[in-house]
Amino acid sequence: MLPAGQIGERPATPSCSESGDGRKNVEEKSDINIAALVANEQVSEDTDNGDLPSYVSAFLEKEVGNDLKSLKKLDKLIEQMTESKMQLEEQVLTISSEIPKRIQNALKNAEESKQLLTQFLEQETHLFSSINSHLLTAQPWMEDLGAMLNQIEEIERHLAYLKWISQIEELSDNIQQYLMTNNVPEAASTLASMAELDIKLQESSCTHLLGFIRATVKFWHKILKDRLTSDFEEILAQLHWPFITPPQSQTVGLSRPVSAPEIYSNLETLFCQLLKLQTSDELLTEPKQLPEKYSLPESSSVILPIQIMLNPLQKRFRYHFRGNRQTNVISKPEWYLAQVLMWIGNHTQFLDEKIQPILDKMGSSVNARLEFSRGLMMLVLEKLAADIPCLLYDDNLFCHLVDEVLLFERELHSVHGYPGTFANCMHILSEETCFQRWLTVERKFALQKMDSMLSSEAAWISQYKDITDVDEMKVPDCAETFMMLLLVITDRYKNLPTASRKLQFLELQKDLVDDFRIRLTQVMKEETRASLGFRYCAILNAVNYISTVLADWADNVFFLQLQQAALEVFAENNTLSKLQLGQLASMESSVFDDMINLLERLKHDMLTRQVDHVFREVKDAAKLYRKERWLSLPSQSEQAVMSLSSSACPFLLTLRDRLLQLEQQLCFSLFKIFWQMLVEKLDIYIYQEIILANHFNEGGAAQLQFDMTRNLFPLFSHYCKRPENYFKHVKEACIILNLNIGSALLLKDVLQSTSGQYPATAALNEVGIYKLAQQDVEILLNLRTNWPNTGK
């Protein structure tokens, strides 16, 4: 196969540029080169396919063909092919001479690599045998060294063990030495160091060492605690501790001013020394814990000096409120609750003024008053936990206990600043059995209260009926009492420690609202025949008031927090759709939405019934007005003064009386909805039943307009500034019927010429028509009888 780049390459033949033969040779050479290039490509393809003879034949056929004149190209083709052949042979010879050299170099490199690899393998074998030999030689040494290292580690452990024992004994000796020299502060500090050492060793597996240090701490702690406690109690006795009387009558040991500074100095010294024993006391003393079912928050023990100060009060509490004492009466929880509150109040001033500065001086974050209250609170919690099971199924006693506990909690938090995060009585009431009983009793007494409030003679009378400014909502007594009941229930459970318990109470409140709604519905059905009566209106006011208050509560921070808690519960239980969860999360809905929707539906039904009742009365009173002879009434120019149609008086009087009656009986917001609903029906009725059902001459149209604009519309002017805007059909119908002849004819022509097209709107707006459609206007124009005689 001939390379395409070498076909047609030959030295240029010298020629004269002006010779015609030269130009001819150049052209022939160009043609031959092109042919050779094309032929080379074809040769490549055909020789690859093994059909060289066919290719040669085709090439000659193409270059020579049947034209004998083309034979003169053969010399040039042969010359070109010969030259290409020589070049190819030179290339083949060059390549043939270079390839063996490359192969020889490659073989040489491979041989050298093989020799190197063999050397490496020999070295590896030698090294492997040397290492094995060395390991065999060193094995006994390694075994001996390992044994020696194990011995060293064991000796180090023993040494560390002995150091710990030595350190403990040293601290113990120091404490003994300090006590012998009566240096109690240093002894207490050293004991604190030993207690910290005990804490560090808690993760150790040396049980004997742990037992030794714990026994040592316990030994010295008891000695120091007994000694300091005795001295501390002696100082407290000098201060007449505890203070049984109120602060006003306390002398607090200051009847001897000379010795008072010394007493308080000793008090501070002993308090600080006892506080140093706090760490060891927490190690040795197991804090009293109520059963886990009460879910009390985790808290540290009351600090040791406060514990000692609490001892006499704890003895008094147990003496009076346990056992068979006359003061231990299960039906009188207020006795011990009031006693605890009194003790806290009696000692607050002393704790704030004398004890708190000591704690601050020592850099402690403890609040003396709260620590003292926390210690007394544990007495109350233990007492409640013991008493509640005994009265759980006596509704009256249990309810009384809950009431007293809630009063106690309120005063404890509001007056004495006791934090809600500390253990308190609400944790005891939140215990499952007690809490479910509380819910049951709360429901029972709430239902009883609802029965009594609805059966009361004053149930439907407003307490503020004689006070106009206060009685805007016209709330009946039963509704106000019921909402006060719900508010009281909220106050009772709002301090519960967990959101789940609060949500259960919220469900109780929603059940009570639904129950009260059902009761109102039942009473309403009894009053259906007198839908304009006082009781029916009072029920409607009650429904509106409850709905309004619940909507206000929905924006309260407390209920918003409950909404967030409910959202988390619903999300965990998958009890709501994604849309409902999204509405709750975005605050588009509230926890009371279901109740509010039901109340709003009831309100709408009751208002609709009232509107229908008044509308029927007005329709009955308007029968004569419907039959008025609108065709034959005198024109306005024929009357001296326009006056109300006599047939309109009955229905306007009926309407006026009912509006006045309901304005007095319904609250402002309800009455506004009522009259707007009524106006909507009246507008349609007058338009369809009176205007469209009759024909009007000039006098009839003027009389209708006078009756509407000067008599009907003003009835509602007390409730809005432009009452005619609520009677759009009637107002615009009067405009059409009272257009002067020229304007009416022009409007009629415009409507007929643009029937069904948009431009008619502009003409209607020009005369004041915005509500009525074009077809309605055409009908109204046809109701006029005062058209001029055009001969048609």
Coordinates of C-alpha atoms in Angstrom, one line a residue, residues 98-361:
E98 CA 16.7 -0.1 14.0
I99 CA 14.3 -2.7 15.4
P100 CA 16.9 -5.4 16.3
K101 CA 18.9 -2.9 18.2
R102 CA 15.9 -1.9 20.3
I103 CA 15.0 -5.6 21.0
Q104 CA 18.6 -6.3 22.0
N105 CA 18.5 -3.4 24.5
A106 CA 15.3 -4.6 25.9
L107 CA 16.6 -8.1 26.4
K108 CA 19.8 -6.7 28.0
N109 CA 17.7 -4.7 30.5
A110 CA 15.5 -7.6 31.3
E111 CA 18.6 -9.8 32.0
E112 CA 20.1 -7.2 34.3
S113 CA 16.7 -6.9 36.2
K114 CA 16.6 -10.7 36.6
Q115 CA 20.1 -10.7 38.1
L116 CA 19.2 -7.9 40.6
L117 CA 16.1 -9.7 41.6
T118 CA 18.1 -12.9 42.2
Q119 CA 20.5 -11.0 44.4
F120 CA 17.7 -9.4 46.4
L121 CA 16.1 -12.8 47.0
E122 CA 19.4 -14.2 48.2
Q123 CA 19.8 -11.3 50.6
E124 CA 16.2 -11.7 51.9
T125 CA 16.8 -15.4 52.6
H126 CA 20.0 -14.5 54.5
L127 CA 18.3 -11.8 56.5
F128 CA 15.3 -14.0 57.3
S129 CA 17.5 -16.7 58.7
S130 CA 19.5 -14.2 60.7
I131 CA 16.4 -12.7 62.2
N132 CA 15.0 -16.1 63.2
S133 CA 18.3 -17.0 64.7
H134 CA 18.4 -13.7 66.7
L135 CA 14.8 -14.2 67.9
L136 CA 15.6 -17.7 69.1
T137 CA 18.6 -16.4 70.9
A138 CA 16.7 -13.4 72.4
Q139 CA 13.6 -15.4 73.4
P140 CA 14.8 -16.4 76.9
W141 CA 15.9 -12.8 77.5
M142 CA 12.5 -11.5 76.5
E143 CA 10.7 -14.0 78.7
D144 CA 12.9 -12.9 81.6
L145 CA 12.4 -9.2 80.8
G146 CA 8.6 -9.6 80.6
A147 CA 8.6 -11.3 84.0
M148 CA 10.7 -8.5 85.4
L149 CA 8.3 -5.8 83.9
N150 CA 5.3 -7.6 85.4
Q151 CA 7.0 -7.6 88.7
I152 CA 7.8 -3.9 88.3
E153 CA 4.2 -3.0 87.4
E154 CA 2.9 -5.0 90.4
I155 CA 5.4 -3.3 92.7
E156 CA 4.4 0.1 91.3
R157 CA 0.7 -0.8 91.9
H158 CA 1.6 -1.8 95.5
L159 CA 3.6 1.3 95.9
A160 CA 0.7 3.5 94.6
Y161 CA -1.6 1.6 96.9
L162 CA 0.7 2.2 99.8
K163 CA 1.0 5.9 98.8
W164 CA -2.8 6.2 98.9
I165 CA -2.9 4.5 102.3
S166 CA -0.1 6.7 103.5
Q167 CA -1.9 9.8 102.2
I168 CA -5.1 8.8 103.9
E169 CA -3.4 8.0 107.1
E170 CA -1.5 11.3 106.9
L171 CA -4.8 13.2 106.5
S172 CA -6.3 11.2 109.3
D173 CA -3.3 12.0 111.6
N174 CA -3.6 15.6 110.7
I175 CA -7.2 15.7 111.6
Q176 CA -6.4 14.0 114.9
Q177 CA -3.6 16.5 115.6
Y178 CA -5.9 19.4 114.8
L179 CA -8.5 18.1 117.1
M180 CA -6.0 17.6 119.9
T181 CA -5.0 21.2 119.5
N182 CA -8.6 22.3 119.2
N183 CA -8.1 23.6 115.7
V184 CA -11.5 22.6 114.4
P185 CA -11.5 24.7 111.2
E186 CA -8.3 23.0 109.9
A187 CA -9.7 19.6 110.9
A188 CA -12.8 20.3 108.9
S189 CA -10.8 21.5 105.9
T190 CA -8.6 18.4 106.1
L191 CA -11.7 16.2 106.2
A192 CA -13.1 18.0 103.1
S193 CA -9.8 17.1 101.3
M194 CA -10.2 13.5 102.4
A195 CA -13.8 13.4 101.1
E196 CA -12.6 14.8 97.8
L197 CA -10.0 12.0 97.7
D198 CA -12.7 9.5 98.3
I199 CA -14.7 10.9 95.3
K200 CA -11.6 10.6 93.1
L201 CA -11.1 7.0 94.0
Q202 CA -14.7 6.0 93.2
E203 CA -13.7 4.5 89.8
S204 CA -11.0 2.4 91.4
S205 CA -11.4 -1.4 91.6
C206 CA -9.5 -1.6 94.9
T207 CA -12.5 -2.4 97.1
H208 CA -10.5 -2.6 100.3
L209 CA -8.9 0.8 99.7
L210 CA -12.3 2.3 99.0
G211 CA -13.7 0.7 102.1
F212 CA -10.7 2.0 104.2
I213 CA -11.0 5.6 103.0
R214 CA -14.8 5.6 103.4
A215 CA -14.5 4.2 106.9
T216 CA -11.9 6.8 107.8
V217 CA -14.1 9.6 106.4
K218 CA -17.1 8.3 108.3
F219 CA -15.1 8.1 111.5
W220 CA -13.8 11.6 111.5
H221 CA -17.0 13.0 110.0
K222 CA -19.1 11.7 112.9
I223 CA -16.7 13.1 115.4
L224 CA -16.5 16.5 113.8
K225 CA -20.2 16.7 113.0
D226 CA -21.3 15.7 116.6
R227 CA -18.9 18.3 118.0
L228 CA -19.8 21.1 115.7
T229 CA -23.5 20.3 115.8
S230 CA -23.5 20.4 119.6
D231 CA -21.8 23.8 119.5
F232 CA -24.0 25.1 116.8
E233 CA -27.2 24.1 118.5
E234 CA -26.0 25.8 121.7
I235 CA -25.5 29.0 119.7
L236 CA -28.9 28.6 118.1
A237 CA -30.4 28.1 121.6
Q238 CA -28.9 31.4 122.7
L239 CA -30.6 33.1 119.8
H240 CA -34.0 31.4 120.8
W241 CA -34.1 29.3 117.7
P242 CA -36.5 28.3 116.3
F243 CA -38.7 31.4 116.1
I244 CA -42.2 30.3 116.9
T245 CA -43.6 33.8 117.2
P246 CA -44.0 36.3 114.3
P247 CA -41.0 38.5 113.5
Q248 CA -42.4 41.6 115.3
S249 CA -42.3 40.0 118.7
Q250 CA -38.9 38.3 118.2
T251 CA -35.9 39.3 120.4
V252 CA -33.5 37.1 118.5
G253 CA -31.1 36.9 121.3
L254 CA -30.5 40.7 121.2
S255 CA -31.8 41.4 124.7
R256 CA -28.1 41.4 125.8
P257 CA -26.5 43.8 123.3
V258 CA -23.1 43.2 124.9
S259 CA -22.9 39.5 124.0
A260 CA -24.7 39.7 120.7
P261 CA -21.7 40.4 118.5
E262 CA -19.9 37.4 120.0
I263 CA -22.9 35.2 119.5
Y264 CA -23.1 36.1 115.8
S265 CA -19.4 35.7 115.4
N266 CA -19.5 32.2 116.8
L267 CA -22.6 31.5 114.7
E268 CA -20.7 32.4 111.5
T269 CA -17.6 30.4 112.6
L270 CA -19.6 27.3 113.3
F271 CA -21.8 27.7 110.2
C272 CA -18.6 27.9 108.0
Q273 CA -17.1 24.8 109.7
L274 CA -20.3 22.8 109.2
L275 CA -20.4 23.9 105.6
K276 CA -17.0 22.4 105.1
L277 CA -18.4 19.0 106.1
Q278 CA -21.0 19.2 103.3
T279 CA -19.0 17.1 100.9
S280 CA -18.4 14.3 103.4
D281 CA -22.0 14.5 104.6
E282 CA -23.3 13.9 101.1
L283 CA -20.9 10.9 100.7
L284 CA -22.1 9.3 103.9
T285 CA -25.8 10.3 104.1
E286 CA -28.4 8.9 101.7
P287 CA -30.9 11.7 101.1
K288 CA -34.5 10.9 101.8
Q289 CA -36.4 10.3 98.5
L290 CA -40.0 9.8 97.9
P291 CA -41.0 6.9 95.5
E292 CA -40.2 7.4 91.8
K293 CA -43.9 7.5 90.9
Y294 CA -44.0 11.1 92.1
S295 CA -41.3 12.1 89.6
L296 CA -39.7 14.7 91.8
P297 CA -36.9 16.7 90.2
E298 CA -33.4 15.8 91.1
S299 CA -31.9 18.0 93.8
S300 CA -29.0 18.0 96.1
S301 CA -29.3 17.6 99.9
V302 CA -30.1 20.6 102.0
I303 CA -26.8 22.0 103.3
L304 CA -25.7 20.6 106.7
P305 CA -26.0 23.8 108.8
I306 CA -29.5 24.4 107.5
Q307 CA -30.3 20.7 108.2
I308 CA -29.3 21.3 111.8
M309 CA -31.4 24.5 112.0
L310 CA -34.4 22.5 110.6
N311 CA -34.1 19.7 113.2
P312 CA -36.3 21.3 115.9
L313 CA -39.0 22.3 113.4
Q314 CA -39.0 18.8 111.9
K315 CA -39.4 17.4 115.4
R316 CA -42.3 19.7 116.1
F317 CA -44.0 18.9 112.7
R318 CA -43.7 15.1 113.3
Y319 CA -45.0 15.5 116.9
H320 CA -48.1 17.4 115.9
F321 CA -49.0 16.0 112.5
R322 CA -48.2 12.3 112.9
G323 CA -49.5 9.6 115.1
N324 CA -52.6 10.0 117.2
R325 CA -52.2 13.7 118.1
Q326 CA -55.3 15.8 118.1
T327 CA -53.6 18.1 115.6
N328 CA -53.2 15.3 113.1
V329 CA -56.7 15.4 111.5
I330 CA -56.8 14.1 108.0
S331 CA -59.7 16.5 107.2
K332 CA -57.7 19.5 108.2
P333 CA -54.7 19.7 105.8
E334 CA -54.8 23.5 106.3
W335 CA -53.4 23.1 109.8
Y336 CA -50.0 21.8 108.8
L337 CA -49.9 23.8 105.6
A338 CA -50.5 27.0 107.5
Q339 CA -47.9 26.0 110.1
V340 CA -45.2 25.5 107.4
L341 CA -46.0 28.8 105.8
M342 CA -45.9 30.5 109.2
W343 CA -42.5 29.0 110.0
I344 CA -41.1 30.2 106.7
G345 CA -42.4 33.7 107.3
N346 CA -41.1 33.7 110.9
H347 CA -37.5 32.9 109.9
T348 CA -37.2 34.8 106.6
Q349 CA -35.8 37.9 108.1
F350 CA -33.2 36.1 110.1
L351 CA -32.1 33.9 107.2
D352 CA -31.8 36.9 104.9
E353 CA -30.0 39.2 107.3
K354 CA -27.8 36.8 109.3
I355 CA -27.3 33.5 107.3
Q356 CA -27.2 34.7 103.7
P357 CA -24.2 37.1 104.2
I358 CA -22.2 34.1 105.6
L359 CA -23.0 32.1 102.5
D360 CA -22.1 35.0 100.2
K361 CA -18.9 35.5 102.1

